[in-house]
Amino acid sequence: MLTEVRKEKLVKLCQELIRNPSVSGQEDKVVEAIKKVFKEFNFDEYFVDSYGNIIGHIKGKGPGKTILFDGHIDHVPVTDEQKWKFGPFCGEIAEGRIYGRGTSDMKGQVSAMITAASYFAEDTNRNFDGDIYVAGVVHEEIFEGVAARKISDAINPDYVVIGESSELNLKIGQRGRAEIVVEVFGKPAHSANPEKGINSVYKMANIIQRIQELKSTVHEELGKGILVLTDIKSSPYPGASVVPEYCKATFDRRLLVGETKESVLTPIEELLDQMMKEDPELNAKVSYAIGTEICYTGQTITGERFFPGWLFDKEDEFVQAAYKGLKEVGLEPEITHYSFCTNGSHYAGEKGIKTIGFGPSQENLAHTINEYIEIEQLEKGAKGYYGILKSVFNIY
């Protein structure tokens, strides 16, 4: 599948995407680059939706299943370029690696998806039944799964391949993620007379302690439904001689399969109700954080920060087809699950679409200084995507 010429084109494509910075909400330059790439790699068509996702389409000669390859094209910011061995947006090659922000998370994977789809279409002369889509998705880093809703609504895929790094293993699930906000409303007073007020931070400290005592939910494969404090703020700030009248604490909750918005909040709601009965001065509530982000298109993305978990059986027909395809191209994948949240929260968790994860590179390289992807991994990733296509469309 990968001749030397094709390998060279794959590497150059990855370098080109890296050279177009695309912090979340500023993906316009890399989208323009991908438009040219879709034309160069002979995709039949592409479109850009209102959020700015770019989706390329390759049509088979007959009707059949639709498979979507999902790769986000936004990346986290670079805080200090001086700490990088190479320029983070140069795509330098050294020691068999391509260096740069987004190489592993996940412009390398997007490059591999595009080339694999293109070469599969070329090698089969499009003689397969179905449709292939490759999506460059925006805003995943800070709002996973939300921009993906536009894509699934537009193309209604039967199968989805999430390209997040998996070290070439086959992922069949993940814990989800929610941001839970607890608010306490106190009463301001001069700090010289604190007894005349209600200190919201003191009240919050008690709540945090009691929340830590709540029993975690557990899933036999995905592990614990972790609930951890990630942020706390009080008001007024700075609190010059004033007892704080308001305090907000944010918790990160890792979600297990089957957990709902209601089931996750209920234990905290019941705890707060109990504590307010014990302490008449306590006034507290819990809710999900509301996220609002502006896309480079000017469109606003907004919604509750609740992204469900998902898990498929190892014997699921799509899982087995993908596994067979990966084995056929010489890979030896383990079947496991992601330790972090992906756009699969939408496709599988919200819509129930058959979804797997597969991608080159190591999970722990994301967001790091001197991020890189090994060229060997990049090539094997492209072979893997090609093998998945052959298996799904029964081309042997």
Coordinates of C-alpha atoms in Angstrom, one line a residue:
M1 CA 0.0 0.0 0.0
L2 CA 2.8 2.4 0.9
T3 CA 5.4 2.8 -1.8
E4 CA 8.4 5.0 -1.2
V5 CA 6.7 7.8 -3.2
R6 CA 3.6 7.4 -1.1
K7 CA 5.6 7.4 2.2
E8 CA 7.2 10.7 1.1
K9 CA 3.9 12.3 0.3
L10 CA 2.5 11.2 3.7
V11 CA 5.5 12.8 5.6
K12 CA 5.2 16.0 3.5
L13 CA 1.5 16.2 4.2
C14 CA 2.1 15.9 8.0
Q15 CA 4.7 18.6 7.8
E16 CA 2.4 20.9 5.9
L17 CA -0.4 20.6 8.4
I18 CA 2.1 21.3 11.3
R19 CA 3.2 24.5 9.5
N20 CA -0.3 25.9 9.8
P21 CA -0.9 26.7 13.5
S22 CA -4.5 26.0 14.6
V23 CA -5.2 26.7 18.3
S24 CA -8.8 25.9 19.1
G25 CA -11.0 28.6 17.5
Q26 CA -8.2 29.6 15.0
E27 CA -8.2 26.6 12.7
D28 CA -8.9 28.6 9.5
K29 CA -5.3 28.3 8.1
V30 CA -5.1 24.6 8.4
V31 CA -8.6 24.2 6.9
E32 CA -7.4 26.1 3.9
A33 CA -4.4 23.8 3.6
I34 CA -6.6 20.7 3.9
K35 CA -8.9 22.0 1.1
K36 CA -5.9 21.9 -1.3
V37 CA -4.9 18.5 0.1
F38 CA -8.3 17.0 -0.6
K39 CA -8.0 18.2 -4.2
E40 CA -4.4 16.9 -4.6
F41 CA -5.4 13.5 -3.2
N42 CA -8.4 13.2 -5.5
F43 CA -11.3 13.3 -3.0
D44 CA -14.6 13.6 -4.9
E45 CA -15.7 16.6 -2.9
Y46 CA -15.4 18.4 0.4
F47 CA -17.4 20.8 2.5
V48 CA -16.9 23.1 5.5
D49 CA -19.8 23.4 7.9
S50 CA -20.8 26.3 10.0
Y51 CA -18.5 25.4 12.9
G52 CA -15.6 25.2 10.5
N53 CA -15.1 21.4 10.4
I54 CA -13.8 20.3 7.0
I55 CA -15.1 17.0 5.7
G56 CA -13.7 15.2 2.6
H57 CA -15.7 12.6 0.7
I58 CA -14.8 9.6 -1.5
K59 CA -17.6 7.8 -3.2
G60 CA -17.6 4.1 -4.0
K61 CA -19.2 2.8 -7.2
G62 CA -22.2 1.4 -5.4
P63 CA -24.3 2.1 -2.4
G64 CA -23.3 0.7 1.0
K65 CA -22.1 1.5 4.4
T66 CA -20.6 4.9 5.3
I67 CA -17.4 5.1 7.3
L68 CA -16.1 8.3 8.9
F69 CA -12.5 8.9 10.0
D70 CA -12.5 11.5 12.7
G71 CA -9.4 13.6 13.5
H72 CA -9.4 16.9 15.2
I73 CA -7.2 19.7 13.7
D74 CA -7.1 22.0 16.7
H75 CA -4.2 21.9 19.2
V76 CA -3.3 23.4 22.6
P77 CA -1.3 26.6 22.7
V78 CA 2.5 26.8 22.7
T79 CA 3.4 28.8 25.8
D80 CA 7.2 29.2 25.3
E81 CA 8.7 28.4 21.9
Q82 CA 12.2 28.9 23.4
K83 CA 11.9 25.6 25.3
W84 CA 11.4 23.6 22.1
K85 CA 14.3 21.7 20.5
F86 CA 12.8 22.7 17.1
G87 CA 10.3 25.4 16.1
P88 CA 6.9 24.0 17.1
F89 CA 5.4 25.0 13.7
C90 CA 8.3 24.0 11.5
G91 CA 7.7 20.3 11.0
E92 CA 11.4 19.5 11.4
I93 CA 12.6 15.9 10.9
A94 CA 15.3 14.4 13.2
E95 CA 16.0 10.9 14.5
G96 CA 13.2 9.4 12.4
R97 CA 10.7 11.8 14.0
I98 CA 8.6 14.7 12.8
Y99 CA 8.6 17.4 15.5
G100 CA 5.9 20.0 16.1
R101 CA 2.8 21.0 18.0
G102 CA 0.0 18.6 17.0
T103 CA 2.2 15.9 15.4
S104 CA 0.8 13.3 17.8
D105 CA -2.4 15.2 18.7
M106 CA -3.4 14.8 16.0
K107 CA -2.2 16.1 12.6
G108 CA -0.1 13.0 12.0
Q109 CA -3.2 10.9 12.3
V110 CA -5.3 13.2 10.0
S111 CA -2.5 12.9 7.4
A112 CA -2.5 9.2 7.7
M113 CA -6.3 9.1 7.3
I114 CA -6.3 11.2 4.2
T115 CA -3.5 9.3 2.5
A116 CA -5.0 5.9 3.4
A117 CA -8.5 6.8 2.1
S118 CA -7.0 8.3 -1.1
Y119 CA -4.8 5.3 -1.9
F120 CA -7.5 2.8 -1.1
A121 CA -9.8 4.5 -3.6
E122 CA -6.9 4.6 -6.2
D123 CA -5.9 1.0 -5.7
T124 CA -9.5 -0.3 -5.9
N125 CA -10.5 2.1 -8.7
R126 CA -13.3 3.1 -6.3
N127 CA -14.8 -0.4 -6.9
F128 CA -16.4 -0.7 -3.4
D129 CA -19.9 -0.2 -2.1
G130 CA -20.2 2.7 0.2
D131 CA -18.8 6.1 1.2
I132 CA -15.6 7.2 2.9
Y133 CA -15.4 10.5 4.8
V134 CA -12.4 12.1 6.5
A135 CA -13.2 14.9 8.9
G136 CA -10.9 17.6 10.2
V137 CA -12.7 18.5 13.4
V138 CA -12.4 21.9 15.2
H139 CA -12.6 22.7 18.9
E140 CA -12.0 19.2 20.2
E141 CA -9.4 20.2 22.7
I142 CA -11.8 22.3 24.8
F143 CA -15.2 21.0 23.8
E144 CA -14.8 17.3 22.8
G145 CA -17.7 15.8 21.0
V146 CA -19.6 19.0 20.4
A147 CA -18.4 20.1 17.0
A148 CA -18.7 16.5 15.9
R149 CA -22.5 16.7 16.2
K150 CA -22.6 18.8 13.0
I151 CA -20.6 16.1 11.2
S152 CA -22.8 13.1 12.2
D153 CA -25.9 15.1 11.5
A154 CA -24.6 15.9 8.0
I155 CA -23.4 12.4 6.9
N156 CA -25.1 9.9 9.3
P157 CA -22.2 7.4 9.4
D158 CA -22.6 3.7 10.0
Y159 CA -19.1 3.4 11.4
V160 CA -16.6 5.9 13.0
V161 CA -12.8 5.6 13.4
I162 CA -11.4 7.9 16.1
G163 CA -7.8 8.6 15.2
E164 CA -6.5 9.6 18.6
S165 CA -3.1 8.1 19.5
S166 CA -3.4 4.5 20.6
E167 CA 0.1 3.2 19.9
L168 CA -1.5 1.2 17.1
N169 CA -3.8 -0.6 19.4
L170 CA -7.6 -1.0 18.9
K171 CA -9.7 1.0 21.3
I172 CA -13.3 0.0 21.9
G173 CA -14.3 2.5 24.6
Q174 CA -13.4 5.3 27.0
R175 CA -14.7 7.0 30.2
G176 CA -16.6 10.2 29.5
R177 CA -16.1 13.5 31.2
A178 CA -18.3 16.1 32.9
E179 CA -17.5 19.4 34.6
I180 CA -19.6 19.8 37.7
V181 CA -20.0 23.2 39.4
V182 CA -20.9 23.6 43.1
E183 CA -21.9 27.2 44.1
V184 CA -22.2 28.6 47.6
F185 CA -24.0 31.8 48.3
G186 CA -23.0 33.5 51.6
K187 CA -23.3 37.0 53.0
P188 CA -20.7 39.8 52.8
A189 CA -19.4 41.5 55.9
H190 CA -16.4 43.6 56.9
S191 CA -13.5 41.2 57.9
A192 CA -13.2 43.1 61.1
N193 CA -16.7 41.8 62.0
P194 CA -16.8 38.4 60.3
E195 CA -19.6 37.1 62.5
K196 CA -22.0 39.5 60.8
G197 CA -21.6 37.7 57.5
I198 CA -21.6 34.2 56.1
N199 CA -18.3 33.1 54.7
S200 CA -19.0 31.2 51.5
V201 CA -15.4 29.7 51.4
Y202 CA -15.7 28.2 54.9
K203 CA -19.0 26.6 53.8
M204 CA -17.5 25.4 50.6
A205 CA -14.6 23.8 52.5
N206 CA -17.1 21.6 54.4
I207 CA -18.8 20.6 51.1
I208 CA -15.6 19.7 49.5
Q209 CA -14.7 17.4 52.4
R210 CA -18.1 15.7 52.3
I211 CA -17.9 15.3 48.5
Q212 CA -14.6 13.5 48.9
E213 CA -16.3 11.0 51.1
L214 CA -18.9 10.0 48.5
K215 CA -18.5 6.5 47.1
S216 CA -17.2 6.3 43.5
T217 CA -19.1 4.4 40.9
V218 CA -17.1 1.5 39.3
H219 CA -17.1 -0.3 36.0
E220 CA -15.3 -3.6 35.7
E221 CA -13.5 -2.5 32.5
L222 CA -13.4 1.3 32.6
G223 CA -12.5 1.7 36.3
K224 CA -13.7 4.3 38.7
G225 CA -16.0 7.2 38.0
I226 CA -13.5 9.7 39.5
L227 CA -14.7 13.0 41.0
V228 CA -11.8 15.4 41.7
L229 CA -11.7 19.1 42.5
T230 CA -10.0 21.1 39.8
D231 CA -10.8 24.7 40.5
I232 CA -12.1 27.0 43.2
K233 CA -12.9 30.7 43.1
S234 CA -14.4 33.2 45.5
S235 CA -15.9 36.7 45.2
P236 CA -15.2 39.5 45.6
Y237 CA -11.7 39.0 44.5
P238 CA -9.4 40.4 45.6
G239 CA -11.2 40.3 48.9
A240 CA -9.9 43.4 50.6
S241 CA -11.4 43.3 54.1
V242 CA -14.5 41.6 52.9
V243 CA -15.9 38.2 53.9
P244 CA -16.5 36.4 50.6
E245 CA -20.2 36.2 49.7
Y246 CA -19.8 33.7 46.8
C247 CA -17.7 30.6 46.1
K248 CA -17.6 28.3 43.1
A249 CA -15.8 25.0 42.9
T250 CA -15.4 23.0 39.8
F251 CA -15.0 19.2 39.8
D252 CA -13.9 16.9 37.0
R253 CA -16.0 13.7 36.8
R254 CA -15.0 10.8 34.7
L255 CA -18.1 9.1 33.4
L256 CA -18.8 5.4 33.1
V257 CA -21.0 3.6 30.5
G258 CA -24.7 4.1 31.3
E259 CA -24.3 7.1 33.6
T260 CA -26.7 10.0 32.8
K261 CA -26.8 13.6 33.6
E262 CA -29.4 12.9 36.3
S263 CA -27.6 9.9 37.9
V264 CA -24.3 11.7 38.2
L265 CA -25.7 14.8 39.9
T266 CA -28.2 13.0 42.2
P267 CA -25.7 12.0 44.9
I268 CA -24.3 15.6 45.1
E269 CA -27.8 17.1 45.2
E270 CA -28.8 14.7 48.0
L271 CA -25.7 15.6 49.9
L272 CA -26.3 19.3 49.6
D273 CA -29.9 19.0 50.7
Q274 CA -28.8 17.1 53.7
M275 CA -26.1 19.6 54.6
M276 CA -28.5 22.6 54.2
K277 CA -30.9 20.9 56.6
E278 CA -27.9 20.5 59.1
D279 CA -26.8 24.1 58.6
P280 CA -29.6 26.7 58.0
E281 CA -26.9 29.3 56.9
L282 CA -25.8 27.1 54.0
N283 CA -27.2 28.0 50.6
A284 CA -25.7 25.8 47.8
K285 CA -26.5 24.3 44.5
V286 CA -24.9 22.0 41.9
S287 CA -25.1 22.0 38.1
Y288 CA -23.0 21.3 35.0
A289 CA -20.6 23.9 33.6
I290 CA -21.9 25.6 30.5
G291 CA -19.3 26.0 27.8
T292 CA -19.4 28.7 25.1
E293 CA -16.7 29.0 22.4
I294 CA -16.4 31.1 19.3
C295 CA -15.5 29.2 16.1
Y296 CA -13.2 30.8 13.5
T297 CA -16.3 31.0 11.3
G298 CA -18.0 33.3 13.9
Q299 CA -20.4 30.6 14.9
T300 CA -20.9 30.0 18.7
I301 CA -20.7 26.6 20.2
T302 CA -22.5 26.3 23.5
G303 CA -23.7 23.5 25.8
E304 CA -23.4 21.7 29.0
R305 CA -20.0 20.1 29.6
F306 CA -21.2 16.5 29.8
F307 CA -19.6 14.0 27.4
P308 CA -20.7 10.4 27.9
G309 CA -18.6 7.3 28.2
W310 CA -18.9 4.4 25.8
L311 CA -17.8 0.8 25.3
F312 CA -18.4 -1.9 22.7
D313 CA -18.1 -5.6 23.0
K314 CA -14.9 -7.2 21.7
E315 CA -17.0 -9.4 19.5
D316 CA -18.9 -6.5 17.9
E317 CA -18.9 -6.9 14.1
F318 CA -17.2 -3.6 13.5
V319 CA -14.6 -4.2 16.2
Q320 CA -13.9 -7.6 14.6
A321 CA -13.7 -6.2 11.1
A322 CA -11.3 -3.5 12.2
Y323 CA -9.2 -6.0 14.1
K324 CA -9.1 -8.3 11.1
G325 CA -8.0 -5.4 8.8
L326 CA -5.2 -4.4 11.1
K327 CA -3.9 -7.9 11.4
E328 CA -4.0 -8.3 7.6
V329 CA -1.6 -5.4 7.1
G330 CA 0.8 -6.9 9.7
L331 CA -0.1 -5.1 12.9
E332 CA -0.6 -6.8 16.2
P333 CA -3.1 -4.6 18.1
E334 CA -4.3 -5.2 21.6
I335 CA -8.0 -4.5 22.1
T336 CA -8.3 -2.0 25.0
H337 CA -9.8 1.4 25.7
Y338 CA -8.7 5.0 25.9
S339 CA -7.8 6.5 29.2
F340 CA -8.9 10.0 28.1
C341 CA -12.0 11.6 26.5
T342 CA -12.4 11.8 22.7
N343 CA -15.0 12.8 20.1
G344 CA -16.3 9.2 20.6
S345 CA -18.3 10.7 23.4
H346 CA -20.6 12.1 20.8
Y347 CA -20.6 9.4 18.1
A348 CA -20.8 6.4 20.4
G349 CA -21.9 7.9 23.7
E350 CA -24.6 10.2 22.4
K351 CA -25.7 8.6 19.1
G352 CA -24.8 5.0 19.6
I353 CA -22.9 4.8 16.3
K354 CA -20.4 1.9 16.1
T355 CA -17.1 3.4 16.9
I356 CA -13.5 2.3 17.4
G357 CA -10.3 4.1 18.1
F358 CA -7.0 3.6 16.3
G359 CA -4.0 5.8 15.8
P360 CA -0.3 5.9 15.6
S361 CA 2.0 7.4 18.3
Q362 CA 2.0 7.4 22.1
E363 CA -0.9 8.8 24.2
N364 CA 1.5 10.6 26.6
L365 CA 3.1 12.8 23.8
A366 CA 0.0 15.0 23.5
H367 CA 0.4 18.6 24.8
T368 CA 4.1 18.2 25.6
I369 CA 7.1 20.3 24.8
N370 CA 9.0 18.8 21.8
E371 CA 5.9 16.9 20.7
Y372 CA 6.7 14.5 17.9
I373 CA 5.5 11.5 15.9
E374 CA 7.8 8.7 14.8
I375 CA 7.7 8.4 11.0
E376 CA 7.5 4.6 11.3
Q377 CA 4.4 5.0 13.5
L378 CA 2.9 7.4 11.0
E379 CA 3.4 4.9 8.2
K380 CA 2.0 2.0 10.2
G381 CA -1.0 4.2 11.1
A382 CA -1.7 4.8 7.4
K383 CA -1.4 1.1 6.7
G384 CA -3.8 0.4 9.6
Y385 CA -6.5 2.8 8.3
Y386 CA -6.0 1.2 4.8
G387 CA -6.5 -2.3 6.3
I388 CA -9.7 -1.2 8.2
L389 CA -11.1 0.0 4.9
K390 CA -10.3 -3.2 3.1
S391 CA -11.9 -5.2 5.8
V392 CA -15.0 -3.1 6.2
F393 CA -15.6 -3.1 2.4
N394 CA -14.6 -6.7 1.9
I395 CA -11.8 -6.0 -0.6
Y396 CA -9.3 -8.8 -0.7

